[in-house]
Coordinates of C-alpha atoms in Angstrom, one line a residue:
X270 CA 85.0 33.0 119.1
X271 CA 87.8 33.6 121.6
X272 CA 91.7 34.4 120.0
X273 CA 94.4 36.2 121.7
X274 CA 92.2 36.9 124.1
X275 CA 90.0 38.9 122.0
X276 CA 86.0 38.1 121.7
X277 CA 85.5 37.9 118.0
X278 CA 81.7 39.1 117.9
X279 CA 79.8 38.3 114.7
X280 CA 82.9 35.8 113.6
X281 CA 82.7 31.7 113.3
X282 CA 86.4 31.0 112.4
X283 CA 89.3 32.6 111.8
X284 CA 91.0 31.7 108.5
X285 CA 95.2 32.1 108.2
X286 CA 96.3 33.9 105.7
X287 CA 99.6 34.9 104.3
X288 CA 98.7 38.5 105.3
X289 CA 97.0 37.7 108.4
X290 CA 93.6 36.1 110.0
X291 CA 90.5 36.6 107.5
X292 CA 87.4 36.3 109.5
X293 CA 84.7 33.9 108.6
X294 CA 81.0 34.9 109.7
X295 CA 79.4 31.9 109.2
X296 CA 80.7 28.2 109.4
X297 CA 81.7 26.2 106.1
X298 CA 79.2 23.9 106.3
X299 CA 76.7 27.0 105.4
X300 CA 79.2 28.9 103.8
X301 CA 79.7 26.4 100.5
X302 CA 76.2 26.6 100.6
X303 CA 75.8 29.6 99.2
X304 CA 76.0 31.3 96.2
X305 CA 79.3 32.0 94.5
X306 CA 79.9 35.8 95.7
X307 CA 78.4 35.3 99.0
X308 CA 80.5 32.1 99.2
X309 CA 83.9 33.5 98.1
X310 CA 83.5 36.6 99.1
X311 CA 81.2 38.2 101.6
X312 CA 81.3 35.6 103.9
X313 CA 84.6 37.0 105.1
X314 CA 83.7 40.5 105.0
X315 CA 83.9 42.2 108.1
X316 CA 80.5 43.4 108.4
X317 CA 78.9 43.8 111.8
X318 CA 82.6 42.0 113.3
X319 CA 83.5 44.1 116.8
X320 CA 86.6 43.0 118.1
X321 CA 85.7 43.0 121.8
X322 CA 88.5 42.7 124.8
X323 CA 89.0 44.3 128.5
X324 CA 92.0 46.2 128.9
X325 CA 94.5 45.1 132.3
X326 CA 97.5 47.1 130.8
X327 CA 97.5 50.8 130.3
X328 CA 96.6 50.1 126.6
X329 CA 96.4 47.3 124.2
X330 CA 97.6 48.1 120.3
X331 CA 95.8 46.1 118.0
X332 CA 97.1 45.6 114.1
X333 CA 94.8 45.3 111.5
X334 CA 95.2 45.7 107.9
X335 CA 92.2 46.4 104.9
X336 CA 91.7 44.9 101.3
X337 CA 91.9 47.4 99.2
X338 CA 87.6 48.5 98.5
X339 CA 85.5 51.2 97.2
X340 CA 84.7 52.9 100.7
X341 CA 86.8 54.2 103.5
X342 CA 87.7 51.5 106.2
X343 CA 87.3 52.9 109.2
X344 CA 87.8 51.2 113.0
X345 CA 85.2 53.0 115.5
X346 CA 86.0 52.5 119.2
X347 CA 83.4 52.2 122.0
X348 CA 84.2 52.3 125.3
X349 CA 81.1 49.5 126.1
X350 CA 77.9 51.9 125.2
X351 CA 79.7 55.1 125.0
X352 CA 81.6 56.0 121.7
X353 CA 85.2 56.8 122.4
X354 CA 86.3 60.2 123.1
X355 CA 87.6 62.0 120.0
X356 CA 91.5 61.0 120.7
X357 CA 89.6 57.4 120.5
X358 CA 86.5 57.6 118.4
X359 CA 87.8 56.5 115.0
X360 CA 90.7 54.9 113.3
X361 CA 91.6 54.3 109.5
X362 CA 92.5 51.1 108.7
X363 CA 95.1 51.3 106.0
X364 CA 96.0 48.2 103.0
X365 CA 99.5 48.3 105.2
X366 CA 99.7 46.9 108.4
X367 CA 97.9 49.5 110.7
X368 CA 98.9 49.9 114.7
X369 CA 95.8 51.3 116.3
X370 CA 96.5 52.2 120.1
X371 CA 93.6 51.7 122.4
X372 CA 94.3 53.4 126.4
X373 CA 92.2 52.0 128.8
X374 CA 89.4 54.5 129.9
X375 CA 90.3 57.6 131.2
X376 CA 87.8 57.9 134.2
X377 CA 86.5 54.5 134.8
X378 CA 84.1 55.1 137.9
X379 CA 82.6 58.1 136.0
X380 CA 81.4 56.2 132.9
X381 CA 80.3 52.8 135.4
X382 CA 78.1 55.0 137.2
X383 CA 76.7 56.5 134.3
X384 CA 76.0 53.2 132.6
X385 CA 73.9 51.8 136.0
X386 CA 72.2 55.4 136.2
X387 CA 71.0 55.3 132.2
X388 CA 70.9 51.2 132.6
X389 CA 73.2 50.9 129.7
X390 CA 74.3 47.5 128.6
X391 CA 77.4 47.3 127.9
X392 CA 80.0 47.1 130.8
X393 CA 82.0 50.4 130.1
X394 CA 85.2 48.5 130.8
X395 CA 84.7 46.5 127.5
X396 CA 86.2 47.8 124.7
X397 CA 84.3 47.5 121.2
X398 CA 86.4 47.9 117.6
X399 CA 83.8 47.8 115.3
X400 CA 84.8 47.3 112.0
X401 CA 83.6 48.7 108.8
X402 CA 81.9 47.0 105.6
X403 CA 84.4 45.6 103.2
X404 CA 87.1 42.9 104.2
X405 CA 89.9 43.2 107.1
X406 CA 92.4 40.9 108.2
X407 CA 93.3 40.5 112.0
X408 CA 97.4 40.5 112.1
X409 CA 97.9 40.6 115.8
X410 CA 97.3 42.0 119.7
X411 CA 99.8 43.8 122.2
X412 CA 99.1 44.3 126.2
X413 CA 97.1 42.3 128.6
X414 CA 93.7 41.5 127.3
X415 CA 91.3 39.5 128.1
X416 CA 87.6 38.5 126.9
X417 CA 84.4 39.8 128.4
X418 CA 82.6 37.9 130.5
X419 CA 79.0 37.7 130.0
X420 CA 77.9 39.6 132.8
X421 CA 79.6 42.5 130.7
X422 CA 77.7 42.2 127.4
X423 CA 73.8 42.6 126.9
X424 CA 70.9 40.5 128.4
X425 CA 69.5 39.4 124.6
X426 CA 70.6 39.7 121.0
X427 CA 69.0 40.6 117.7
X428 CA 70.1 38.9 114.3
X429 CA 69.5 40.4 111.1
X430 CA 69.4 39.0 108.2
X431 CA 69.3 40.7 104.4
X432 CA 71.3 42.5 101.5
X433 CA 73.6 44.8 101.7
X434 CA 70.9 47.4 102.9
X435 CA 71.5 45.3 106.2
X436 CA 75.3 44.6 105.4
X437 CA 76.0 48.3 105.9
X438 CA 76.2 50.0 102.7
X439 CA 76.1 53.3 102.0
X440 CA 75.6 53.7 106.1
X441 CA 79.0 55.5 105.8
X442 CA 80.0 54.4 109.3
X443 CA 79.6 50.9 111.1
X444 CA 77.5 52.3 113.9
X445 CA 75.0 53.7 111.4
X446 CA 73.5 50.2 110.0
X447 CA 70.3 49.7 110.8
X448 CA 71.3 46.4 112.7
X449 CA 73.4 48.6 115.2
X450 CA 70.8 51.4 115.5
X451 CA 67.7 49.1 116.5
X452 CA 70.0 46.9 118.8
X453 CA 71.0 50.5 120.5
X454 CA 67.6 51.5 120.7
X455 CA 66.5 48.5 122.3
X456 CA 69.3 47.6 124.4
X457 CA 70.8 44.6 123.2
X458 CA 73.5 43.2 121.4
X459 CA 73.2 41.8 117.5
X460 CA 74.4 40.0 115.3
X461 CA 74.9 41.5 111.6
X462 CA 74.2 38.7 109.0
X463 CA 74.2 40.8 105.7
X464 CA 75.0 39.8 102.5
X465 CA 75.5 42.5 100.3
X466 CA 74.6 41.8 96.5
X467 CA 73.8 38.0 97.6
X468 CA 71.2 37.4 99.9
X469 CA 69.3 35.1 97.7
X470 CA 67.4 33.3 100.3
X471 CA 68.8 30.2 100.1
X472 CA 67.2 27.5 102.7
X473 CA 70.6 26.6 104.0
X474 CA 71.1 29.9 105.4
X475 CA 67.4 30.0 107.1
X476 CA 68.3 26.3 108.4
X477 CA 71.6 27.8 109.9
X478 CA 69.6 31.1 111.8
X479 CA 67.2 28.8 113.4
X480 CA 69.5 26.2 114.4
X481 CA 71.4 29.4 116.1
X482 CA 71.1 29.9 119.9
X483 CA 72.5 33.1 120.3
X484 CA 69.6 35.2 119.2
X485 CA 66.2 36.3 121.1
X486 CA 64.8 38.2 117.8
X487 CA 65.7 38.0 114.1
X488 CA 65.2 40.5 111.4
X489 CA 65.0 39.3 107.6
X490 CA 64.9 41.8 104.4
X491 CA 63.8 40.3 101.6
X492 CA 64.0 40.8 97.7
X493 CA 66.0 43.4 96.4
X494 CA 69.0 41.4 95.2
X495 CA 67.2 38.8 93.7
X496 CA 65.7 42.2 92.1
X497 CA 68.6 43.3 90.5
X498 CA 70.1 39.8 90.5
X499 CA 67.9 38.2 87.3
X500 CA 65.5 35.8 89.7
X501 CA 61.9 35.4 88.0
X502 CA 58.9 35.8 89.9
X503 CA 58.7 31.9 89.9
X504 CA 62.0 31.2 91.5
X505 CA 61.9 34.1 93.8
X506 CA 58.5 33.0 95.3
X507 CA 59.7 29.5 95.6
X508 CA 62.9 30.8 97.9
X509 CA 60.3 32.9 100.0
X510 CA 58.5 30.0 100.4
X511 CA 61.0 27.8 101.5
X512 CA 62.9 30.4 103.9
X513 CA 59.8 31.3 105.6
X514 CA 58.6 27.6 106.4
X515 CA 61.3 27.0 107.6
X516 CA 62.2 30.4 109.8
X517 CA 58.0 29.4 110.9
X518 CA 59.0 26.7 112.4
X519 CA 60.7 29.2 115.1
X520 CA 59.3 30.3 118.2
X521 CA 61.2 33.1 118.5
X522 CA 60.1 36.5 116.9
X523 CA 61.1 36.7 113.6
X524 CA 60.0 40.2 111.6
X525 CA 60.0 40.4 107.9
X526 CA 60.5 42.9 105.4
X527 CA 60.0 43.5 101.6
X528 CA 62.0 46.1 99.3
X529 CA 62.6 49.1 101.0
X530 CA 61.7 52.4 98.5
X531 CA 64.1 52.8 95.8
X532 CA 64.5 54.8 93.2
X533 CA 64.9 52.7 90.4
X534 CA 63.2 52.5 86.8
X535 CA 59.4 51.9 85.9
X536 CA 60.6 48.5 85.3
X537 CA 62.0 47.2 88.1
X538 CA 59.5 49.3 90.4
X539 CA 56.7 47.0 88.9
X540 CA 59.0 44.0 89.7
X541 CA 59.5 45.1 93.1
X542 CA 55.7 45.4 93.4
X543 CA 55.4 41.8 92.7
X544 CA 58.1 40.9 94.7
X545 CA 56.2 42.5 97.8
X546 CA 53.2 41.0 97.5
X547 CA 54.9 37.8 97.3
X548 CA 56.7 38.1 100.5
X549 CA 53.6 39.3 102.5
X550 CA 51.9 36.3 101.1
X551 CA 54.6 34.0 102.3
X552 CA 55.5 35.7 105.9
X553 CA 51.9 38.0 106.4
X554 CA 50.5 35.1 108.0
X555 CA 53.1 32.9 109.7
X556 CA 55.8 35.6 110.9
X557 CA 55.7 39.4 112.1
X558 CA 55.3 41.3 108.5
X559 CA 55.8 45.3 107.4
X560 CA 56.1 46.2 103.9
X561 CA 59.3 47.9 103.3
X562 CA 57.8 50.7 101.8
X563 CA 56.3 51.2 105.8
X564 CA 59.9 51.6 106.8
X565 CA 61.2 53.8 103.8
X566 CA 59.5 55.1 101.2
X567 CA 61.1 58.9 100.6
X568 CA 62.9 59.2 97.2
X569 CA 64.9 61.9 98.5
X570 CA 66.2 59.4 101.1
X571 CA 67.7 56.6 98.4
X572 CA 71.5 57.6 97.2
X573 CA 72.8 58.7 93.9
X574 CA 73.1 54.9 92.7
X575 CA 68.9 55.0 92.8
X576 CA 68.9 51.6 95.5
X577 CA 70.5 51.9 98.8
X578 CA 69.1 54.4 101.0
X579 CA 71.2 57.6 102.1
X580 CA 72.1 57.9 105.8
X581 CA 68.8 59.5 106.6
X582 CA 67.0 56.6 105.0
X583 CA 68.9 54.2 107.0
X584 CA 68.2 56.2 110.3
X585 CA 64.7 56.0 109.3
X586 CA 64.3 51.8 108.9
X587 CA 65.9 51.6 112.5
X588 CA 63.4 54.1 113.8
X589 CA 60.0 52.4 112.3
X590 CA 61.2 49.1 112.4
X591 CA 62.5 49.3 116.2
X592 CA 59.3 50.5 116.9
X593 CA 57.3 47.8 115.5
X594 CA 59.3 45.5 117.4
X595 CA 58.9 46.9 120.6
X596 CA 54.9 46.5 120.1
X597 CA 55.5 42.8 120.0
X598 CA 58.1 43.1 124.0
X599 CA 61.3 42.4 122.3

């Protein structure tokens, strides 16, 4: 969505606030959908959110301001595909009302001519605020800005879809998800539908992916918060079954995944062993399966809290699964 001449990537609607604008990924009629924490809460998370403008003054100043949260808020700034220079890289985002000043780029026909020579696809020109995992509120723009046109953005998008493996956690920095890494690696743009601690596969949400437009390919992770979240084997099969008929209905390429490698107890590795062979029932057949354990399975990659995967684990889900997808010309 468009606002003060900003392109709100990854946002449906902006919500006031007595603080500011809270941004809304998906649209209420999805949204009260859902379960209670993804309803109330994540939905307006700023996960996967770039704040996304061309610069016509020397510099723009953009105010932002976090909710207070577990993990560092941090702003990284790309100037189209190239990160920004270190006076320009990265910005903390404080719970006060935070000025971050954006120049224009320094040497403009330098960084065009590089992205035609590498055939990069972002315009350089376009300026990219990626925002971190946890919640931010927009309070307000100075300079002359405008929207990118599409000429300036990527030819196709990726959308993924899953926990908060997906959402960003534990990737320490925005640009580290795997959504971002396999969009980078393959040259297009994305859209970052994670719902950390409540992705619980609800049909609405699979209803609201295909009836998108914006996407060429989709990604879905399945299982590990309904995992840890109390579902049976009965009622998690039953979601799986209903999210898949309805994302096989799509003619686009959609790739699934089970539960990555964890580190949890005997227990719930036994459940997650079920859980897999439930989703390959469901998607081996009508959508483009790989077992998460295909994409991660390396103990010494899963963080101290025994379920997300470290950096390195992250790095290594966008390198299998990218390459996966390229076998099947996305």
């Amino acid at each position: 969505m468009i606002f003060q001449g900003i392109d709100f990537h990854n946002v449906d609607s902006l919500v006031r606030q007595s603080q500011g604008y809270a941004m809304q990924r998906v649209p209420d009629s999805v949204r009260l959908q859902l379960n209670e924490n993804a309803r109330d809460e994540v939905s307006f998370n700023s996960t996967g959110v770039e704040l996304r403008f061309k610069i016509k003054s020397e510099k723009a100043v953009l105010s932002l301001k976090a909710e207070p949260g577990s993990e560092a808020m941090t702003a990284f700034i790309c100037y189209g595909s190239f990160q920004g220079g270190w006076q320009n890289s990265s910005k903390a985002i404080g719970v006060q009302e935070t000025r971050i000043s954006i120049p224009r780029p320094g040497d403009p026909e330098i960084l065009q001519k590089l992205t035609g020579d590498c055939g990069l696809p972002f315009n350089p020109d376009v300026i990219r605020v990626v925002l971190p995992y946890g919640r931010c509120l927009f309070l307000g723009i100075e300079g002359d800005v405008e929207p990118p046109e599409q000429g300036d953005l990527p030819d196709k998008t990726y959308l993924a879809y899953g926990s908060s493996i997906t959402h960003g956690s534990l990737a320490l920095a925005a640009p580290c998800t795997y959504p971002f890494r396999i969009a980078q690696k393959l040259g297009c743009d994305y859209l970052n539908l994670g719902y950390a601690g409540s992705a619980y596969l609800e049909k609405e949400m699979a209803e609201y992916i295909v009836s998108r437009k914006d996407w060429d390919f989709a990604s879905v992770e399945m299982g590990i918060n309904m995992l840890y979240g109390n579902f049976t084997a009965d009622q998690f099969e039953e979601r799986v079954r209903s999210f898949v008929e309805v994302l096989s209905r799509e003619e686009r390429p959609v790739f699934v995944t089970s539960i990555f490698g964890f580190n949890g107890s005997r227990e719930f590795q036994e459940k997650a062993e079920l859980f897999r062979k439930i989703v390959k029932k469901y998607a081996g057949e009508k959508l483009i399966f790989t077992d998460g354990l295909d994409l991660l399975d390396n103990p010494a990659w899963i963080s101290e809290d025994l379920i997300h995967p470290a950096v390195d684990g992250i790095l290594q889900i966008a390198d299998r699964w990218s390459d996966v997808m390229k076998k099947y010309g996305v």
